Amino acid sequence: MLKQCITISLMLGASTLIWAEHSAAETQPASDVKILKDGQLSWMRAPKVKILPGDLEGRPRKANVLIQADRSGKITSVKIKKSSGLPDLDEIVIQAVMRARFKPYIESGLSYPIQVTQPFEFDADDYTSTPKSVKSKPIKRCSYSFETEGWQRQQSGQHSAFQYIETPVMKLTMTDLEAKEFNIHFKFSLDRKNRISDIQLKQSTGSEYLALLLLNQFSAAKIEAPRKFYQIFKYQFEEKIQLKNIQCN
């Protein structure tokens, strides 16, 4: 008889890393970094990873996932830090984590954005059977033209509050193969060293999951903004991304 009992272990361990990001009105430095001990971070809605024994391809699997969440505990970014060795299983984990949520991390009355490395361990009672989870759509690698409203103004010589030094090429794994265009509106901050942080989605024409993946790509953009020597706090900006010419293979 086929056994479909999968054991999944979630351990928040010593690799948990928390960083605080503050607005100009807050008194603590924006560069504060906090490392949490075991048990200081908890799930409001834990990831539900649904797999069959065949998804493990004959042996136990383990993946480490880098997760970012905002001050409310909402997941904003998910990356595979150490692969399970199976791209399909990694993708199942990513999608499950994106649907989860942390409890807000609060210290001294303030809530903080967080970053945590979360291990996922998978074991099955029966490796002799090989059925795998059915995919509703094939996963394809898609690339896009990266067109932001700020970049378009910059290219046409119009004034902009910040400048792109270069723009990243976006390559994402997605199942929405019929996407034609995708637009998002978001805000972000730049510190004195022109590092991007505090990215927050304001509006999206498509799925929020895909929008968050795109914002994660945007975080790698190289941007600079002029400032006076006495301006020490982060600058906040708004930007829009319009994706065109979507090609999947």
mmCIF file of N, CA and C in Angstrom, residues 110-229:
data_model
loop_
_atom_site.group_PDB
_atom_site.id
_atom_site.type_symbol
_atom_site.label_atom_id
_atom_site.label_comp_id
_atom_site.label_asym_id
_atom_site.label_seq_id
_atom_site.Cartn_x
_atom_site.Cartn_y
_atom_site.Cartn_z
ATOM 1 N N LEU A 110 8.588 48.638 19.320
ATOM 2 C CA LEU A 110 8.733 48.897 17.893
ATOM 3 C C LEU A 110 8.720 47.582 17.126
ATOM 4 N N SER A 111 8.041 47.575 15.978
ATOM 5 C CA SER A 111 8.067 46.404 15.112
ATOM 6 C C SER A 111 9.145 46.588 14.057
ATOM 7 N N TYR A 112 9.759 45.485 13.636
ATOM 8 C CA TYR A 112 10.905 45.533 12.739
ATOM 9 C C TYR A 112 10.691 44.632 11.512
ATOM 10 N N PRO A 113 11.193 45.063 10.360
ATOM 11 C CA PRO A 113 11.319 44.117 9.241
ATOM 12 C C PRO A 113 12.309 43.029 9.626
ATOM 13 N N ILE A 114 12.147 41.856 9.079
ATOM 14 C CA ILE A 114 12.999 40.737 9.479
ATOM 15 C C ILE A 114 13.554 39.975 8.290
ATOM 16 N N GLN A 115 14.654 39.303 8.551
ATOM 17 C CA GLN A 115 15.238 38.356 7.595
ATOM 18 C C GLN A 115 15.634 37.115 8.366
ATOM 19 N N VAL A 116 15.264 35.948 7.859
ATOM 20 C CA VAL A 116 15.516 34.709 8.579
ATOM 21 C C VAL A 116 15.873 33.601 7.600
ATOM 22 N N THR A 117 16.807 32.765 7.973
ATOM 23 C CA THR A 117 17.117 31.564 7.204
ATOM 24 C C THR A 117 16.349 30.395 7.821
ATOM 25 N N GLN A 118 15.439 29.814 7.033
ATOM 26 C CA GLN A 118 14.558 28.761 7.532
ATOM 27 C C GLN A 118 14.871 27.427 6.869
ATOM 28 N N PRO A 119 15.272 26.406 7.652
ATOM 29 C CA PRO A 119 15.491 25.081 7.073
ATOM 30 C C PRO A 119 14.170 24.316 6.895
ATOM 31 N N PHE A 120 14.063 23.559 5.825
ATOM 32 C CA PHE A 120 12.945 22.652 5.595
ATOM 33 C C PHE A 120 13.512 21.249 5.389
ATOM 34 N N GLU A 121 13.057 20.289 6.179
ATOM 35 C CA GLU A 121 13.519 18.912 6.050
ATOM 36 C C GLU A 121 12.338 18.026 5.674
ATOM 37 N N PHE A 122 12.562 17.143 4.700
ATOM 38 C CA PHE A 122 11.504 16.290 4.190
ATOM 39 C C PHE A 122 11.919 14.826 4.302
ATOM 40 N N ASP A 123 11.011 13.996 4.834
ATOM 41 C CA ASP A 123 11.251 12.569 4.922
ATOM 42 C C ASP A 123 9.939 11.864 4.597
ATOM 43 N N ALA A 124 10.021 10.646 4.068
ATOM 44 C CA ALA A 124 8.829 9.877 3.697
ATOM 45 C C ALA A 124 8.911 8.477 4.285
ATOM 46 N N ASP A 125 7.738 7.878 4.566
ATOM 47 C CA ASP A 125 7.699 6.519 5.087
ATOM 48 C C ASP A 125 7.957 5.497 3.985
ATOM 49 N N ASP A 126 7.707 5.864 2.746
ATOM 50 C CA ASP A 126 7.780 4.892 1.658
ATOM 51 C C ASP A 126 8.456 5.521 0.443
ATOM 52 N N TYR A 127 9.703 5.071 0.157
ATOM 53 C CA TYR A 127 10.423 5.562 -1.018
ATOM 54 C C TYR A 127 10.326 4.588 -2.196
ATOM 55 N N THR A 128 9.608 3.470 -1.988
ATOM 56 C CA THR A 128 9.518 2.487 -3.064
ATOM 57 C C THR A 128 8.521 2.909 -4.131
ATOM 58 N N SER A 129 7.594 3.798 -3.775
ATOM 59 C CA SER A 129 6.603 4.284 -4.729
ATOM 60 C C SER A 129 7.062 5.623 -5.279
ATOM 61 N N THR A 130 6.761 5.888 -6.532
ATOM 62 C CA THR A 130 7.342 7.071 -7.165
ATOM 63 C C THR A 130 6.354 8.078 -7.747
ATOM 64 N N PRO A 131 5.080 8.089 -7.346
ATOM 65 C CA PRO A 131 4.203 9.119 -7.897
ATOM 66 C C PRO A 131 4.665 10.507 -7.453
ATOM 67 N N LYS A 132 4.479 11.497 -8.305
ATOM 68 C CA LYS A 132 4.882 12.866 -7.994
ATOM 69 C C LYS A 132 3.665 13.771 -8.030
ATOM 70 N N SER A 133 3.766 14.900 -7.378
ATOM 71 C CA SER A 133 2.681 15.868 -7.384
ATOM 72 C C SER A 133 2.406 16.332 -8.807
ATOM 73 N N VAL A 134 1.132 16.462 -9.127
ATOM 74 C CA VAL A 134 0.733 16.894 -10.472
ATOM 75 C C VAL A 134 0.828 18.402 -10.571
ATOM 76 N N LYS A 135 1.471 18.888 -11.609
ATOM 77 C CA LYS A 135 1.580 20.326 -11.838
ATOM 78 C C LYS A 135 0.445 20.784 -12.739
ATOM 79 N N SER A 136 -0.178 21.880 -12.365
ATOM 80 C CA SER A 136 -1.280 22.390 -13.175
ATOM 81 C C SER A 136 -0.774 23.010 -14.470
ATOM 82 N N LYS A 137 0.427 23.598 -14.435
ATOM 83 C CA LYS A 137 1.024 24.209 -15.608
ATOM 84 C C LYS A 137 2.523 23.941 -15.603
ATOM 85 N N PRO A 138 3.129 23.812 -16.754
ATOM 86 C CA PRO A 138 4.583 23.657 -16.785
ATOM 87 C C PRO A 138 5.272 24.940 -16.350
ATOM 88 N N ILE A 139 6.405 24.783 -15.658
ATOM 89 C CA ILE A 139 7.177 25.946 -15.234
ATOM 90 C C ILE A 139 8.173 26.307 -16.320
ATOM 91 N N LYS A 140 8.186 27.550 -16.716
ATOM 92 C CA LYS A 140 9.099 28.002 -17.751
ATOM 93 C C LYS A 140 9.932 29.173 -17.239
ATOM 94 N N ARG A 141 11.068 29.362 -17.847
ATOM 95 C CA ARG A 141 11.929 30.490 -17.527
ATOM 96 C C ARG A 141 11.570 31.642 -18.447
ATOM 97 N N CYS A 142 11.217 32.767 -17.851
ATOM 98 C CA CYS A 142 10.754 33.913 -18.636
ATOM 99 C C CYS A 142 11.674 35.113 -18.424
ATOM 100 N N SER A 143 11.866 35.887 -19.463
ATOM 101 C CA SER A 143 12.657 37.112 -19.356
ATOM 102 C C SER A 143 11.814 38.289 -19.840
ATOM 103 N N TYR A 144 12.142 39.477 -19.356
ATOM 104 C CA TYR A 144 11.315 40.645 -19.604
ATOM 105 C C TYR A 144 12.178 41.850 -19.955
ATOM 106 N N SER A 145 11.556 42.797 -20.623
ATOM 107 C CA SER A 145 12.173 44.107 -20.759
ATOM 108 C C SER A 145 11.907 44.873 -19.469
ATOM 109 N N PHE A 146 12.960 45.372 -18.851
ATOM 110 C CA PHE A 146 12.836 46.099 -17.588
ATOM 111 C C PHE A 146 12.607 47.573 -17.905
ATOM 112 N N GLU A 147 11.363 48.005 -17.808
ATOM 113 C CA GLU A 147 11.041 49.379 -18.140
ATOM 114 C C GLU A 147 10.381 50.047 -16.935
ATOM 115 N N THR A 148 11.091 50.973 -16.308
ATOM 116 C CA THR A 148 10.506 51.723 -15.204
ATOM 117 C C THR A 148 10.175 53.125 -15.680
ATOM 118 N N GLU A 149 9.256 53.727 -14.973
ATOM 119 C CA GLU A 149 8.869 55.091 -15.327
ATOM 120 C C GLU A 149 10.062 56.036 -15.178
ATOM 121 N N GLY A 150 10.871 55.831 -14.108
ATOM 122 C CA GLY A 150 12.046 56.672 -13.894
ATOM 123 C C GLY A 150 13.086 56.500 -14.987
ATOM 124 N N TRP A 151 13.278 55.253 -15.436
ATOM 125 C CA TRP A 151 14.245 54.989 -16.505
ATOM 126 C C TRP A 151 13.809 55.641 -17.815
ATOM 127 N N GLN A 152 12.525 55.612 -18.109
ATOM 128 C CA GLN A 152 12.013 56.237 -19.319
ATOM 129 C C GLN A 152 12.239 57.748 -19.287
ATOM 130 N N ARG A 153 12.002 58.373 -18.115
ATOM 131 C CA ARG A 153 12.252 59.816 -17.991
ATOM 132 C C ARG A 153 13.737 60.108 -18.167
ATOM 133 N N GLN A 154 14.559 59.271 -17.563
ATOM 134 C CA GLN A 154 16.004 59.459 -17.655
ATOM 135 C C GLN A 154 16.472 59.355 -19.106
ATOM 136 N N GLN A 155 15.960 58.377 -19.844
ATOM 137 C CA GLN A 155 16.353 58.184 -21.225
ATOM 138 C C GLN A 155 15.909 59.333 -22.133
ATOM 139 N N SER A 156 14.804 59.968 -21.792
ATOM 140 C CA SER A 156 14.299 61.081 -22.604
ATOM 141 C C SER A 156 14.837 62.431 -22.153
ATOM 142 N N GLY A 157 15.715 62.425 -21.146
ATOM 143 C CA GLY A 157 16.334 63.666 -20.694
ATOM 144 C C GLY A 157 15.501 64.461 -19.718
ATOM 145 N N GLN A 158 14.412 63.906 -19.205
ATOM 146 C CA GLN A 158 13.565 64.616 -18.249
ATOM 147 C C GLN A 158 14.166 64.555 -16.846
ATOM 148 N N HIS A 159 13.760 65.503 -16.023
ATOM 149 C CA HIS A 159 14.269 65.553 -14.646
ATOM 150 C C HIS A 159 13.720 64.392 -13.845
ATOM 151 N N SER A 160 14.564 63.786 -12.994
ATOM 152 C CA SER A 160 14.151 62.712 -12.101
ATOM 153 C C SER A 160 14.861 62.883 -10.769
ATOM 154 N N ALA A 161 14.188 62.513 -9.686
ATOM 155 C CA ALA A 161 14.756 62.680 -8.340
ATOM 156 C C ALA A 161 15.915 61.727 -8.096
ATOM 157 N N PHE A 162 16.006 60.667 -8.875
ATOM 158 C CA PHE A 162 17.116 59.717 -8.758
ATOM 159 C C PHE A 162 17.498 59.244 -10.150
ATOM 160 N N GLN A 163 18.686 58.647 -10.248
ATOM 161 C CA GLN A 163 19.201 58.201 -11.538
ATOM 162 C C GLN A 163 19.600 56.733 -11.471
ATOM 163 N N TYR A 164 19.323 56.004 -12.549
ATOM 164 C CA TYR A 164 19.798 54.631 -12.665
ATOM 165 C C TYR A 164 21.231 54.633 -13.197
ATOM 166 N N ILE A 165 22.112 53.920 -12.510
ATOM 167 C CA ILE A 165 23.468 53.718 -13.013
ATOM 168 C C ILE A 165 23.442 52.596 -14.051
ATOM 169 N N GLU A 166 22.668 51.545 -13.770
ATOM 170 C CA GLU A 166 22.411 50.477 -14.723
ATOM 171 C C GLU A 166 21.124 49.786 -14.305
ATOM 172 N N THR A 167 20.518 49.041 -15.181
ATOM 173 C CA THR A 167 19.279 48.349 -14.857
ATOM 174 C C THR A 167 19.485 46.840 -14.954
ATOM 175 N N PRO A 168 18.873 46.078 -14.047
ATOM 176 C CA PRO A 168 19.052 44.619 -14.073
ATOM 177 C C PRO A 168 18.164 43.958 -15.113
ATOM 178 N N VAL A 169 18.591 42.808 -15.603
ATOM 179 C CA VAL A 169 17.762 41.978 -16.466
ATOM 180 C C VAL A 169 16.974 41.029 -15.578
ATOM 181 N N MET A 170 15.661 40.998 -15.740
ATOM 182 C CA MET A 170 14.828 40.173 -14.887
ATOM 183 C C MET A 170 14.629 38.801 -15.503
ATOM 184 N N LYS A 171 14.891 37.762 -14.725
ATOM 185 C CA LYS A 171 14.628 36.396 -15.144
ATOM 186 C C LYS A 171 13.937 35.672 -13.999
ATOM 187 N N LEU A 172 12.697 35.270 -14.222
ATOM 188 C CA LEU A 172 11.906 34.676 -13.167
ATOM 189 C C LEU A 172 11.321 33.348 -13.616
ATOM 190 N N THR A 173 11.030 32.474 -12.654
ATOM 191 C CA THR A 173 10.282 31.255 -12.919
ATOM 192 C C THR A 173 8.826 31.520 -12.606
ATOM 193 N N MET A 174 7.963 31.260 -13.569
ATOM 194 C CA MET A 174 6.554 31.544 -13.354
ATOM 195 C C MET A 174 5.718 30.531 -14.116
ATOM 196 N N THR A 175 4.444 30.396 -13.731
ATOM 197 C CA THR A 175 3.537 29.486 -14.407
ATOM 198 C C THR A 175 2.477 30.223 -15.208
ATOM 199 N N ASP A 176 2.436 31.538 -15.077
ATOM 200 C CA ASP A 176 1.456 32.329 -15.822
ATOM 201 C C ASP A 176 1.992 32.556 -17.230
ATOM 202 N N LEU A 177 1.798 31.585 -18.095
ATOM 203 C CA LEU A 177 2.392 31.633 -19.423
ATOM 204 C C LEU A 177 1.627 32.548 -20.371
ATOM 205 N N GLU A 178 0.429 32.983 -19.972
ATOM 206 C CA GLU A 178 -0.374 33.804 -20.868
ATOM 207 C C GLU A 178 -0.252 35.291 -20.549
ATOM 208 N N ALA A 179 0.650 35.655 -19.631
ATOM 209 C CA ALA A 179 0.805 37.066 -19.266
ATOM 210 C C ALA A 179 1.209 37.898 -20.477
ATOM 211 N N LYS A 180 0.574 39.047 -20.651
ATOM 212 C CA LYS A 180 0.879 39.936 -21.769
ATOM 213 C C LYS A 180 1.672 41.147 -21.285
ATOM 214 N N GLU A 181 1.147 41.834 -20.292
ATOM 215 C CA GLU A 181 1.856 42.958 -19.672
ATOM 216 C C GLU A 181 1.642 42.871 -18.171
ATOM 217 N N PHE A 182 2.566 43.474 -17.432
ATOM 218 C CA PHE A 182 2.462 43.422 -15.979
ATOM 219 C C PHE A 182 2.985 44.737 -15.426
ATOM 220 N N ASN A 183 2.168 45.437 -14.637
ATOM 221 C CA ASN A 183 2.539 46.749 -14.112
ATOM 222 C C ASN A 183 2.438 46.756 -12.595
ATOM 223 N N ILE A 184 3.432 47.351 -11.942
ATOM 224 C CA ILE A 184 3.394 47.496 -10.495
ATOM 225 C C ILE A 184 3.820 48.906 -10.102
ATOM 226 N N HIS A 185 3.270 49.361 -8.995
ATOM 227 C CA HIS A 185 3.585 50.677 -8.422
ATOM 228 C C HIS A 185 4.078 50.437 -6.999
ATOM 229 N N PHE A 186 5.251 50.974 -6.653
ATOM 230 C CA PHE A 186 5.834 50.687 -5.347
ATOM 231 C C PHE A 186 6.658 51.873 -4.871
ATOM 232 N N LYS A 187 7.080 51.812 -3.615
ATOM 233 C CA LYS A 187 7.975 52.835 -3.067
ATOM 234 C C LYS A 187 9.180 52.152 -2.455
ATOM 235 N N PHE A 188 10.281 52.918 -2.329
ATOM 236 C CA PHE A 188 11.510 52.357 -1.776
ATOM 237 C C PHE A 188 12.336 53.481 -1.165
ATOM 238 N N SER A 189 13.379 53.097 -0.426
ATOM 239 C CA SER A 189 14.265 54.073 0.199
ATOM 240 C C SER A 189 15.695 53.875 -0.273
ATOM 241 N N LEU A 190 16.473 54.978 -0.247
ATOM 242 C CA LEU A 190 17.910 54.938 -0.507
ATOM 243 C C LEU A 190 18.629 55.523 0.689
ATOM 244 N N ASP A 191 19.676 54.837 1.172
ATOM 245 C CA ASP A 191 20.452 55.395 2.261
ATOM 246 C C ASP A 191 21.612 56.229 1.704
ATOM 247 N N ARG A 192 22.510 56.674 2.582
ATOM 248 C CA ARG A 192 23.601 57.548 2.163
ATOM 249 C C ARG A 192 24.548 56.869 1.175
ATOM 250 N N LYS A 193 24.583 55.538 1.191
ATOM 251 C CA LYS A 193 25.437 54.798 0.265
ATOM 252 C C LYS A 193 24.663 54.288 -0.951
ATOM 253 N N ASN A 194 23.460 54.853 -1.140
ATOM 254 C CA ASN A 194 22.610 54.512 -2.287
ATOM 255 C C ASN A 194 22.214 53.035 -2.307
ATOM 256 N N ARG A 195 22.012 52.468 -1.122
ATOM 257 C CA ARG A 195 21.533 51.100 -1.039
ATOM 258 C C ARG A 195 20.021 51.095 -0.943
ATOM 259 N N ILE A 196 19.379 50.243 -1.733
ATOM 260 C CA ILE A 196 17.922 50.168 -1.777
ATOM 261 C C ILE A 196 17.398 49.363 -0.588
ATOM 262 N N SER A 197 16.341 49.862 0.045
ATOM 263 C CA SER A 197 15.713 49.139 1.155
ATOM 264 C C SER A 197 14.256 49.585 1.256
ATOM 265 N N ASP A 198 13.525 48.999 2.217
ATOM 266 C CA ASP A 198 12.135 49.377 2.516
ATOM 267 C C ASP A 198 11.242 49.362 1.280
ATOM 268 N N ILE A 199 11.409 48.371 0.417
ATOM 269 C CA ILE A 199 10.563 48.288 -0.774
ATOM 270 C C ILE A 199 9.163 47.838 -0.359
ATOM 271 N N GLN A 200 8.152 48.611 -0.761
ATOM 272 C CA GLN A 200 6.775 48.288 -0.411
ATOM 273 C C GLN A 200 5.883 48.418 -1.638
ATOM 274 N N LEU A 201 5.138 47.369 -1.920
ATOM 275 C CA LEU A 201 4.221 47.352 -3.059
ATOM 276 C C LEU A 201 2.991 48.196 -2.750
ATOM 277 N N LYS A 202 2.620 49.084 -3.666
ATOM 278 C CA LYS A 202 1.431 49.914 -3.502
ATOM 279 C C LYS A 202 0.273 49.404 -4.353
ATOM 280 N N GLN A 203 0.578 48.994 -5.594
ATOM 281 C CA GLN A 203 -0.485 48.540 -6.489
ATOM 282 C C GLN A 203 0.098 47.607 -7.535
ATOM 283 N N SER A 204 -0.701 46.630 -7.962
ATOM 284 C CA SER A 204 -0.254 45.666 -8.960
ATOM 285 C C SER A 204 -1.412 45.298 -9.867
ATOM 286 N N THR A 205 -1.121 45.107 -11.161
ATOM 287 C CA THR A 205 -2.165 44.695 -12.099
ATOM 288 C C THR A 205 -2.305 43.181 -12.175
ATOM 289 N N GLY A 206 -1.409 42.435 -11.543
ATOM 290 C CA GLY A 206 -1.443 40.974 -11.584
ATOM 291 C C GLY A 206 -1.333 40.387 -10.201
ATOM 292 N N SER A 207 -0.846 39.152 -10.110
ATOM 293 C CA SER A 207 -0.754 38.465 -8.824
ATOM 294 C C SER A 207 0.277 39.138 -7.922
ATOM 295 N N GLU A 208 -0.043 39.193 -6.634
ATOM 296 C CA GLU A 208 0.869 39.810 -5.668
ATOM 297 C C GLU A 208 2.145 38.983 -5.533
ATOM 298 N N TYR A 209 2.014 37.666 -5.676
ATOM 299 C CA TYR A 209 3.186 36.786 -5.589
ATOM 300 C C TYR A 209 4.206 37.145 -6.662
ATOM 301 N N LEU A 210 3.749 37.309 -7.910
ATOM 302 C CA LEU A 210 4.652 37.664 -8.993
ATOM 303 C C LEU A 210 5.221 39.065 -8.784
ATOM 304 N N ALA A 211 4.383 39.984 -8.275
ATOM 305 C CA ALA A 211 4.846 41.344 -8.018
ATOM 306 C C ALA A 211 5.998 41.356 -7.017
ATOM 307 N N LEU A 212 5.902 40.540 -5.971
ATOM 308 C CA LEU A 212 6.959 40.492 -4.963
ATOM 309 C C LEU A 212 8.247 39.921 -5.532
ATOM 310 N N LEU A 213 8.121 38.956 -6.437
ATOM 311 C CA LEU A 213 9.314 38.424 -7.087
ATOM 312 C C LEU A 213 9.996 39.507 -7.933
ATOM 313 N N LEU A 214 9.192 40.321 -8.600
ATOM 314 C CA LEU A 214 9.752 41.392 -9.426
ATOM 315 C C LEU A 214 10.439 42.445 -8.561
ATOM 316 N N LEU A 215 9.832 42.766 -7.417
ATOM 317 C CA LEU A 215 10.442 43.748 -6.518
ATOM 318 C C LEU A 215 11.749 43.224 -5.950
ATOM 319 N N ASN A 216 11.822 41.929 -5.753
ATOM 320 C CA ASN A 216 13.071 41.329 -5.300
ATOM 321 C C ASN A 216 14.163 41.515 -6.349
ATOM 322 N N GLN A 217 13.796 41.427 -7.628
ATOM 323 C CA GLN A 217 14.734 41.687 -8.708
ATOM 324 C C GLN A 217 15.139 43.165 -8.723
ATOM 325 N N PHE A 218 14.160 44.052 -8.486
ATOM 326 C CA PHE A 218 14.449 45.484 -8.489
ATOM 327 C C PHE A 218 15.459 45.862 -7.404
ATOM 328 N N SER A 219 15.462 45.129 -6.303
ATOM 329 C CA SER A 219 16.368 45.455 -5.200
ATOM 330 C C SER A 219 17.827 45.391 -5.615
ATOM 331 N N ALA A 220 18.120 44.728 -6.750
ATOM 332 C CA ALA A 220 19.496 44.636 -7.242
ATOM 333 C C ALA A 220 19.866 45.793 -8.167
ATOM 334 N N ALA A 221 18.913 46.682 -8.450
ATOM 335 C CA ALA A 221 19.193 47.818 -9.338
ATOM 336 C C ALA A 221 20.216 48.753 -8.695
ATOM 337 N N LYS A 222 21.015 49.413 -9.515
ATOM 338 C CA LYS A 222 21.997 50.382 -9.032
ATOM 339 C C LYS A 222 21.481 51.779 -9.321
ATOM 340 N N ILE A 223 21.222 52.506 -8.230
ATOM 341 C CA ILE A 223 20.577 53.820 -8.306
ATOM 342 C C ILE A 223 21.356 54.798 -7.447
ATOM 343 N N GLU A 224 21.375 56.057 -7.850
ATOM 344 C CA GLU A 224 21.971 57.087 -7.021
ATOM 345 C C GLU A 224 21.063 58.304 -7.000
ATOM 346 N N ALA A 225 21.143 59.058 -5.907
ATOM 347 C CA ALA A 225 20.341 60.273 -5.762
ATOM 348 C C ALA A 225 21.203 61.339 -5.107
ATOM 349 N N PRO A 226 21.189 62.561 -5.632
ATOM 350 C CA PRO A 226 21.990 63.627 -5.030
ATOM 351 C C PRO A 226 21.454 64.002 -3.657
ATOM 352 N N ARG A 227 22.348 64.357 -2.757
ATOM 353 C CA ARG A 227 21.938 64.800 -1.426
ATOM 354 C C ARG A 227 23.001 65.739 -0.866
ATOM 355 N N LYS A 228 22.589 66.533 0.104
ATOM 356 C CA LYS A 228 23.495 67.443 0.799
ATOM 357 C C LYS A 228 24.252 66.683 1.889
ATOM 358 N N PHE A 229 25.394 67.200 2.295
ATOM 359 C CA PHE A 229 26.220 66.514 3.281
ATOM 360 C C PHE A 229 25.511 66.371 4.622
#
